[in-house]
Coordinates of C-alpha atoms in Angstrom, one line a residue:
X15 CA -6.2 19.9 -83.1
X16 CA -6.4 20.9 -86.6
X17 CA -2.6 21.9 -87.0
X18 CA -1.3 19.6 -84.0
X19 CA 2.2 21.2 -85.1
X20 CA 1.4 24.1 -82.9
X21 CA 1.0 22.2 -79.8
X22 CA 3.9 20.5 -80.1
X23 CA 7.0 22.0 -78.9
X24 CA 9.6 19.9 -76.9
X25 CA 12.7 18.1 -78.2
X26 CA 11.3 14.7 -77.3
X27 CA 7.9 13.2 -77.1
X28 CA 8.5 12.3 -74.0
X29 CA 9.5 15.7 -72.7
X30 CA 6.3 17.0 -74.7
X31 CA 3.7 14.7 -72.9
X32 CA 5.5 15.5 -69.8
X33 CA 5.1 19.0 -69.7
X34 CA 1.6 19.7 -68.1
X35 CA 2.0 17.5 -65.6
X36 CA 5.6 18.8 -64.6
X37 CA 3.6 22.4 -64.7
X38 CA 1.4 20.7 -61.9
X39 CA 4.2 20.7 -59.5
X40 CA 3.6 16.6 -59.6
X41 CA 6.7 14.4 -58.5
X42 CA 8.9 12.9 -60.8
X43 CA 7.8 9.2 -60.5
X44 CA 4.1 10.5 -61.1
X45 CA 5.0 12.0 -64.0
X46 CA 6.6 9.4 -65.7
X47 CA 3.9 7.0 -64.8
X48 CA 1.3 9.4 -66.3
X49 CA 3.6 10.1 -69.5
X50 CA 4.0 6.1 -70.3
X51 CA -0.1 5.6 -69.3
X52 CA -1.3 8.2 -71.6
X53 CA 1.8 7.1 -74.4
X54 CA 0.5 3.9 -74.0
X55 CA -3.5 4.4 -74.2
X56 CA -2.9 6.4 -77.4
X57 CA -0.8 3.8 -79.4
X58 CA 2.7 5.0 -79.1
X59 CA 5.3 2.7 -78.8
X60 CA 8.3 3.6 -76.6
X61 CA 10.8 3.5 -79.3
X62 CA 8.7 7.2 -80.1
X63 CA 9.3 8.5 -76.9
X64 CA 13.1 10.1 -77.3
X65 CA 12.1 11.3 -81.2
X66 CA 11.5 14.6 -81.7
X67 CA 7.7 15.5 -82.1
X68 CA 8.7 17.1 -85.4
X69 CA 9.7 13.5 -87.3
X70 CA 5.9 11.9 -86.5
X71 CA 3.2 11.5 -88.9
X72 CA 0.3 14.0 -89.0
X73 CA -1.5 11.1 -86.8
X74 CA 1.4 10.7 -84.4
X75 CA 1.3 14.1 -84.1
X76 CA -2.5 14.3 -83.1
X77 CA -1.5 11.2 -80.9
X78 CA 1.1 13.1 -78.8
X79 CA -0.8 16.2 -78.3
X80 CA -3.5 14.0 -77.1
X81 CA -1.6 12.3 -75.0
X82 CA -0.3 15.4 -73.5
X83 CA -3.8 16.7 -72.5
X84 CA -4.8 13.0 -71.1
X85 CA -1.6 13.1 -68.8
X86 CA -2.9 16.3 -67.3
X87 CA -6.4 14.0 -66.3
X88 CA -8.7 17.0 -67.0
X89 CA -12.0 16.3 -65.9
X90 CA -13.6 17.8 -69.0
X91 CA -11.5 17.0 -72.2
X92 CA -12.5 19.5 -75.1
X93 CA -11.4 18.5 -78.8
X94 CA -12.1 20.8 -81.6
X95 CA -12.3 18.9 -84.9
X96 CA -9.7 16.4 -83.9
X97 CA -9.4 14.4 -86.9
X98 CA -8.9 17.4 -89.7
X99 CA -6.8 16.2 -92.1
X100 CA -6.8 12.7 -91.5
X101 CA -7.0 9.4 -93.5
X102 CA -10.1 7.6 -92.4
X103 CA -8.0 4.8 -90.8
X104 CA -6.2 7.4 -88.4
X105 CA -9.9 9.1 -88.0
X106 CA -11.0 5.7 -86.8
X107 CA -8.4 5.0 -84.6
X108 CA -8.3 8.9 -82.8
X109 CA -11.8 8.7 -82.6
X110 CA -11.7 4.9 -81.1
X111 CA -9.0 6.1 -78.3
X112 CA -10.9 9.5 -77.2
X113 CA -14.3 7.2 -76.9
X114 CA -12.6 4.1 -74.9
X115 CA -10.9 7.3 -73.2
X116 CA -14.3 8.4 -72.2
X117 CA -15.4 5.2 -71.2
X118 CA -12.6 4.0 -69.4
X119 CA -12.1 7.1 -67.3
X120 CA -15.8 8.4 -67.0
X121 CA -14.6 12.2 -68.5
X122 CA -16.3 14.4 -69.7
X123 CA -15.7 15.0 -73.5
X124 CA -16.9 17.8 -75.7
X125 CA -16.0 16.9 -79.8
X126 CA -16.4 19.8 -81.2
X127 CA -16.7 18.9 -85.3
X128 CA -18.5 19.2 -88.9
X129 CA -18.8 15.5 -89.4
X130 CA -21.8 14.6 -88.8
X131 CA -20.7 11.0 -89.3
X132 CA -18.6 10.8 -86.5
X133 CA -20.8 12.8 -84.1
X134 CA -23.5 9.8 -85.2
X135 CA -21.1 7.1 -84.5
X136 CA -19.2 8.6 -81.5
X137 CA -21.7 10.6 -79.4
X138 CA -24.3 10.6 -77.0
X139 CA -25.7 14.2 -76.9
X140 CA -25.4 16.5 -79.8
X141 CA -25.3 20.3 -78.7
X142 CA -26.2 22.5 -82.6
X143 CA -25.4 26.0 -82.7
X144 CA -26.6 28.1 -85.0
X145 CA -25.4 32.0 -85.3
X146 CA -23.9 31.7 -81.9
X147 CA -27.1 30.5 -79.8
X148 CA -28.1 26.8 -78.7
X149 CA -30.0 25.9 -81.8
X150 CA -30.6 22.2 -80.2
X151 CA -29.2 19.9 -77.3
X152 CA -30.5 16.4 -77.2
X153 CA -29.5 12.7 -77.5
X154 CA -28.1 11.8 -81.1
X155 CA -31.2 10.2 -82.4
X156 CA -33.7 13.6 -81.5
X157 CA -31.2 15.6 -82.5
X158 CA -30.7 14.1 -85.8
X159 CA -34.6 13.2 -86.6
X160 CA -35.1 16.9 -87.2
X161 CA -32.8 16.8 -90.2
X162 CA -34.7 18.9 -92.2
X163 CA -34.3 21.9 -89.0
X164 CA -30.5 21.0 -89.0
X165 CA -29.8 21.4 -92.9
X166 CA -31.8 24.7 -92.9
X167 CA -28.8 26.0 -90.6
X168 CA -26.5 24.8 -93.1
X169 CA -25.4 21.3 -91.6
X170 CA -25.5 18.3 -93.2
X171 CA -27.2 15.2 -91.0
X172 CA -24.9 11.8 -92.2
X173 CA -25.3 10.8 -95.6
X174 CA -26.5 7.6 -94.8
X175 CA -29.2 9.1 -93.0
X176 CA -30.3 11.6 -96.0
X177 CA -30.7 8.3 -97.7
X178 CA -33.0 6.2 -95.7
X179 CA -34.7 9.8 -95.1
X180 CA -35.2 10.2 -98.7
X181 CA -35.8 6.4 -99.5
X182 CA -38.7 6.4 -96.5
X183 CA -40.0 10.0 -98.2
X184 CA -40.5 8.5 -101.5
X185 CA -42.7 5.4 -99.6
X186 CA -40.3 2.8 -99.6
X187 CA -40.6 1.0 -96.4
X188 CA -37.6 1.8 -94.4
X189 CA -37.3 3.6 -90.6
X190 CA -36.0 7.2 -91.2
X191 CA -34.5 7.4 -87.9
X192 CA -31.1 5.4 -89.2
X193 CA -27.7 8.1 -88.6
X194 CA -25.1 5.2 -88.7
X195 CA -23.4 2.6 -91.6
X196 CA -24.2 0.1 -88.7
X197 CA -27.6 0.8 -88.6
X198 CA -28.3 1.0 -92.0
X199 CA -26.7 -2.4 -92.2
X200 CA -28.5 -4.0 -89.6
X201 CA -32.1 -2.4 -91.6
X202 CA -31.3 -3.8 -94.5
X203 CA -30.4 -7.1 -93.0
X204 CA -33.4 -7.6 -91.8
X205 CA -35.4 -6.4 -95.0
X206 CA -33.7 -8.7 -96.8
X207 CA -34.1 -11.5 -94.2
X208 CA -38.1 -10.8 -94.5
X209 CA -38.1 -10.4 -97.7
X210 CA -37.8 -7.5 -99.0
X211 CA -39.9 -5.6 -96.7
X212 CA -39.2 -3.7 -93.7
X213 CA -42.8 -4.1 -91.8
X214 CA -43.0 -8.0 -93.1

């Protein structure tokens, strides 16, 4: 998904999405309930449907490949950094359809990406490889307590987690364990509720 202009290769966006399931020998009124399903669960509108792929945004474009995919209903969905080159509103919304996707549907999804942001706030198992082998595979929070292991293979854990990491490290008395803005808010909420201090 990082150049979603290769995917992309029909006259129409509707012919686009179409395409997988037409390759799966499914009947016509199939298809074109699974085209305006997935159209629809991704956010485009029908007025997109007869354009040509090649008029959309960079995020439409993301949207129609996805959509594409999810009209196929692929048990195991695999998305390699899905969000390059996006604004952070269209890295919210991608990110908000492929998880309410996932919930939705109970598939399988594998994100495949170098922001550890999103695989903090969009996750539930982190796999880390490191120089081809399975460096790490465990829920977010194990997985991103050892942040000192993970930036010695040259990742970087969430910035809002080197923070509370480093803030907790110099004795100041907040959890390390936070890998979320949400979290971090709901910490110092509470801090500031009782106080000033985090064990009050």
């Amino acid at each position: 998904f990082q150049y979603p202009e290769y995917q992309l290769f029909e006259d129409t966006v509707y012919k686009d999405i179409a395409f997988g399931p037409k390759n799966m020998g499914l009947s016509e009124e199939e298809i074109d309930r699974r085209v305006k399903e997935a159209a629809l669960f991704v956010g485009l509108k029908p007025h997109h449907m007869e354009k040509s792929p090649f008029e959309l945004s960079g995020g439409q474009k993301r949207r129609v490949a996805i959509a594409g995919v999810i009209a196929m209903s692929p048990e195991v969905l695999i998305l390699d950094e899905p969000t390059a080159g996006l604004d952070p509103k269209g890295r919210e919304r991608i990110l908000g359809q492929i998880l309410e996707y996932h919930r939705e549907q109970k598939k399988t999804i594998l994100l495949v990406s170098h922001s550890m942001e999103d695989v903090a706030k969009y996750t539930e198992k982190v796999l880390v490889m490191n120089h081809g082998k399975v460096a790490m595979f465990d829920e977010v929070e194990k997985v991103f307590s050892r942040s000192r292991e993970i930036e010695a293979m040259g990742l970087a854990v969430p910035q809002v987690s080197r923070v509370f990491l480093s803030l907790s490290e110099k004795g100041w008395p907040v959890p390390a364990n936070v890998y979320t803005v949400d979290q971090a808010k709901t910490v110092l909420e509470k801090i500031l509720k009782q106080g000033g201090s985090a064990n009050a």
